[in-house]
Coordinates of C-alpha atoms in Angstrom, one line a residue:
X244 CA 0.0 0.0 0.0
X245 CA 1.0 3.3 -1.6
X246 CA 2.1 5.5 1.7
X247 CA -0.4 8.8 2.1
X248 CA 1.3 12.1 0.8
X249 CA 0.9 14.9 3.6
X250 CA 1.0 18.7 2.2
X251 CA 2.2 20.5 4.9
X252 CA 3.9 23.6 6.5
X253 CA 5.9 23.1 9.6
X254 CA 4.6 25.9 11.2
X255 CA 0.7 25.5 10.1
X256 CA -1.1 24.4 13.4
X257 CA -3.5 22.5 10.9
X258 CA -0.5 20.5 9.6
X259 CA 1.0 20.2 13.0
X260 CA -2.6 18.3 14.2
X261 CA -2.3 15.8 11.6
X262 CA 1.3 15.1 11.6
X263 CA 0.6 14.4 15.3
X264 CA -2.5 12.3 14.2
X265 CA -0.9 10.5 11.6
X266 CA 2.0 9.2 14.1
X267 CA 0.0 8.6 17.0
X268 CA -1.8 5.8 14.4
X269 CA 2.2 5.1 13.4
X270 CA 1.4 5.9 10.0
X271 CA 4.3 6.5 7.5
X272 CA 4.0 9.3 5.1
X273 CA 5.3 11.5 2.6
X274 CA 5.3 15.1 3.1
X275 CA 5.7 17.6 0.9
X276 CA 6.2 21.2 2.1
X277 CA 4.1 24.0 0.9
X278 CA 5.9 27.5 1.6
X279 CA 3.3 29.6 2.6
X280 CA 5.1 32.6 3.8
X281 CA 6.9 32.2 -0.3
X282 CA 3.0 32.2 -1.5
X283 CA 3.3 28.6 -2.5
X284 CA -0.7 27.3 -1.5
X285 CA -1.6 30.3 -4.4
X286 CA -0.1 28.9 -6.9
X287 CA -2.1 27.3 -9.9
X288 CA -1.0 23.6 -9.7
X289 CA -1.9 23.6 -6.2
X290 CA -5.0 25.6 -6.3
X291 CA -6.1 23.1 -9.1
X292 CA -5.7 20.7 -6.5
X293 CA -6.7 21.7 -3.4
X294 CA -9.1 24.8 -4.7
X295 CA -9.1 26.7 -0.8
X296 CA -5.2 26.8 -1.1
X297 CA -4.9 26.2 2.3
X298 CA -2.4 23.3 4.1
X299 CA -3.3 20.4 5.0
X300 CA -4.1 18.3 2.3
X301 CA -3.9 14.3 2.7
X302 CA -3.4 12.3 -0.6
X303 CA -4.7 8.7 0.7
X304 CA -4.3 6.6 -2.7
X305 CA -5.6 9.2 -4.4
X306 CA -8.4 10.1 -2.1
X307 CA -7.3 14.1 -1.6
X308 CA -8.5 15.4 1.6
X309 CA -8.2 19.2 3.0
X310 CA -9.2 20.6 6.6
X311 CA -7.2 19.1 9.4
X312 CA -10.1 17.9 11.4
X313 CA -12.1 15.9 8.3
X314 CA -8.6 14.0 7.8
X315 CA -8.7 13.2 11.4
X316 CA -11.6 12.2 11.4
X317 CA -10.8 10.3 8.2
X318 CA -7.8 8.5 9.2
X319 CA -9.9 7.2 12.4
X320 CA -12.1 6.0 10.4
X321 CA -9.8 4.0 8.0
X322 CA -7.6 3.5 10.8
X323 CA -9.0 2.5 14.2
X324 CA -6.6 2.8 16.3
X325 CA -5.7 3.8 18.7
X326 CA -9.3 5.9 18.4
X327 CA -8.9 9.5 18.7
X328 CA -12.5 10.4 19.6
X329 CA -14.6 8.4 22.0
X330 CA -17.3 5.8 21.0
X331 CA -19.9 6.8 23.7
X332 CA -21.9 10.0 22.0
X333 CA -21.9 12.2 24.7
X334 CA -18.2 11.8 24.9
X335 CA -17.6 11.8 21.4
X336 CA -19.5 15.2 21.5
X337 CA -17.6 16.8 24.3
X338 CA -14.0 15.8 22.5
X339 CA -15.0 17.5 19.5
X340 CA -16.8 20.1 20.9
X341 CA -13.1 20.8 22.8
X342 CA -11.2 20.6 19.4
X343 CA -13.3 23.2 17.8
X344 CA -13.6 25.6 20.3
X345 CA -9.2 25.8 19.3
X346 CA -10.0 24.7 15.5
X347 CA -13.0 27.2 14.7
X348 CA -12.9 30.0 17.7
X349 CA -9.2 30.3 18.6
X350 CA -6.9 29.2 15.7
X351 CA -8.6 31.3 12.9
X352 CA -7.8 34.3 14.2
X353 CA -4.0 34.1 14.4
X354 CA -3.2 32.3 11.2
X355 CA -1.0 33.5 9.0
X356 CA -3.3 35.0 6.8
X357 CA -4.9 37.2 9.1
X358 CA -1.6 38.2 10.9
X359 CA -0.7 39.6 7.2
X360 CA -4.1 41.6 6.5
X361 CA -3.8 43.1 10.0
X362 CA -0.2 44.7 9.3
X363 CA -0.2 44.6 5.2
X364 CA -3.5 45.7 4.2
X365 CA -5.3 47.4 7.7
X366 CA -1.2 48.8 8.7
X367 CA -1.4 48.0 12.5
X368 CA 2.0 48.1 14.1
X369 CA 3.4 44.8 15.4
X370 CA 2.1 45.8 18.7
X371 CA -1.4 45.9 18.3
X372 CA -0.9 42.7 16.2
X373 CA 0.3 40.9 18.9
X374 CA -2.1 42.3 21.1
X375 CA -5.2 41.1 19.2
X376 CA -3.1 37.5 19.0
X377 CA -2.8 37.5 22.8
X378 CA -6.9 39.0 23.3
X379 CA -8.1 35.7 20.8
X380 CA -5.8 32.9 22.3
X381 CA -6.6 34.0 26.2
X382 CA -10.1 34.5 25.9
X383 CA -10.7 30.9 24.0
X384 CA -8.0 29.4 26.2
X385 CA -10.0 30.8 29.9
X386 CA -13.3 29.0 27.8
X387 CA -11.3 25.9 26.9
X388 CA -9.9 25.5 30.8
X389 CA -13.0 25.8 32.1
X390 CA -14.7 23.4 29.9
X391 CA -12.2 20.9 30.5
X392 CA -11.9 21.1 33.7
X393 CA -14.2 18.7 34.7
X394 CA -13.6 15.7 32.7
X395 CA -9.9 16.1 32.3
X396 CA -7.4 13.3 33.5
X397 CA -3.9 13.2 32.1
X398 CA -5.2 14.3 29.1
X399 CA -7.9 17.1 28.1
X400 CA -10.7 14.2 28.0
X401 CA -10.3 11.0 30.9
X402 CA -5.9 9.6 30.7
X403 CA -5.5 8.7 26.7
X404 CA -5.0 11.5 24.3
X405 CA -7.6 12.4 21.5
X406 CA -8.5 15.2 18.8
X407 CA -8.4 17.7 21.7
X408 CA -5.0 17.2 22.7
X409 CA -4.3 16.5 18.9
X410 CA -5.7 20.6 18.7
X411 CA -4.2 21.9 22.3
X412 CA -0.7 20.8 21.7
X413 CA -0.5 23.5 18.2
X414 CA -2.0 26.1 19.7
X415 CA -0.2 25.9 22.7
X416 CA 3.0 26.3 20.5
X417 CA 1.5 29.0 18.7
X418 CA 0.7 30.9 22.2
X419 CA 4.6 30.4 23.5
X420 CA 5.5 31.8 19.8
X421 CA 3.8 35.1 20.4
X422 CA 4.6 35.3 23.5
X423 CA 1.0 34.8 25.5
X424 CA 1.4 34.9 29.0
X425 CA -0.3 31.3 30.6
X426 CA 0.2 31.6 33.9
X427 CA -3.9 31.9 34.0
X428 CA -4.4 28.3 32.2
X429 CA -2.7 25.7 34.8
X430 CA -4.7 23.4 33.6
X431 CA -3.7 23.6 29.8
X432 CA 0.0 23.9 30.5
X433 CA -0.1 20.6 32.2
X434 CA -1.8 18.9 29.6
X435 CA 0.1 20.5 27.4
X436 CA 3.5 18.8 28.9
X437 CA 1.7 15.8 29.4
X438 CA 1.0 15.4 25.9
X439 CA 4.4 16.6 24.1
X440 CA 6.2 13.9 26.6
X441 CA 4.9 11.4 23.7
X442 CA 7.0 10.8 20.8
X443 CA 4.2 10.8 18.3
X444 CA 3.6 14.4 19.6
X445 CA 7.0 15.5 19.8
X446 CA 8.0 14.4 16.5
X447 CA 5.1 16.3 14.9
X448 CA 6.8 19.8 16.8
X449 CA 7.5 22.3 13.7
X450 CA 11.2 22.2 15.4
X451 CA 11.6 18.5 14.4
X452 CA 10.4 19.3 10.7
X453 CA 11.5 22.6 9.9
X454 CA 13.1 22.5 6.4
X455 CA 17.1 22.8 6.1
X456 CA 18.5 26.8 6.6

């Protein structure tokens, strides 16, 4: 069987998730960067592919599949295990409903592309850019403690990581980046270390799969 072919950026939080997905199943793939900051998702062979232009993109034997979560989702589905969301619904329901308070509330916010409208096309200083990064990330992060809080073990859900973690982990990295203060979030920076202690996260870090300098 053909090994799946990951389009990825080793910064994109997006990527990051599924790099960490794809080894926590121990899947071996191929990635293929994408320069975003070089413009490189814009570009007409990729658009003709992947028509958002965004990264990820998972080419499964052909089957090409964009947006981090749906290829989670997809390879838990084509690959069991271990699972990544629980089989009990109301579980199942509170695991995703962790990841996409990061995936849809938090993340979108401070991507790359919005960084660059704020400062290119709007001209705020660096300042208030980073300010806006640290207002999105701490107020979703207070929500996502508090929602956790109850149900968390050594993980964000019970003592075995799933798609939560799979989202905390990225956008933990991306709050140390910019320099958000976390001294309010105990509970995420626990889970946090708890998590990156695995290999299959720590091997997905953008560190471990920067390109060359």
């Amino acid at each position: 069987m053909t090994s799946p072919i990951l389009f990825d950026h080793y910064r994109s939080s997006a990527s990051y998730r599924v790099r960490i997905a794809l080894n926590l199943k121990g899947v071996e793939y191929r990635s293929i960067p994408v320069d975003l900051a070089a413009g490189a998702q814009k570009k007409p062979d990729y658009r003709a592919v992947n028509p958002q232009g965004f990264v990820p993109m998972l080419d499964d034997g052909g089957r090409r599949i964009t947006q981090s979560l749906a290829i989670i989702h997809y390879l838990d589905a084509t690959r069991p295990e271990p699972p990544l969301v629980p089989g009990d619904a109301a579980d199942r329901a509170h695991v995703v409903a962790l990841a996409l308070t990061i995936a849809c509330d938090i993340h979108p916010l401070n991507n790359l592309r919005v960084l660059k409208h704020l400062t290119g096309d709007l001209g705020l200083t660096e300042e208030t850019k980073n300010g806006w990064i640290a207002r999105w990330i701490s107020e979703g992060f207070a929500a996502l403690e508090a929602l956790a809080a109850p149900r968390a073990g050594r993980f964000l859900f019970g003592d075995s990581p799933t798609l939560a973690d799979i989202c905390l982990v990225p956008q933990m990295y991306n709050a140390r980046r910019f320099h958000v203060p976390l001294d309010s979030f105990p509970l995420l920076v626990r889970l946090d270390a708890e998590a990156t202690a695995l290999e299959a996260f720590a091997a997905a870090h953008p560190d471990r799969v920067a390109p060359p300098a």
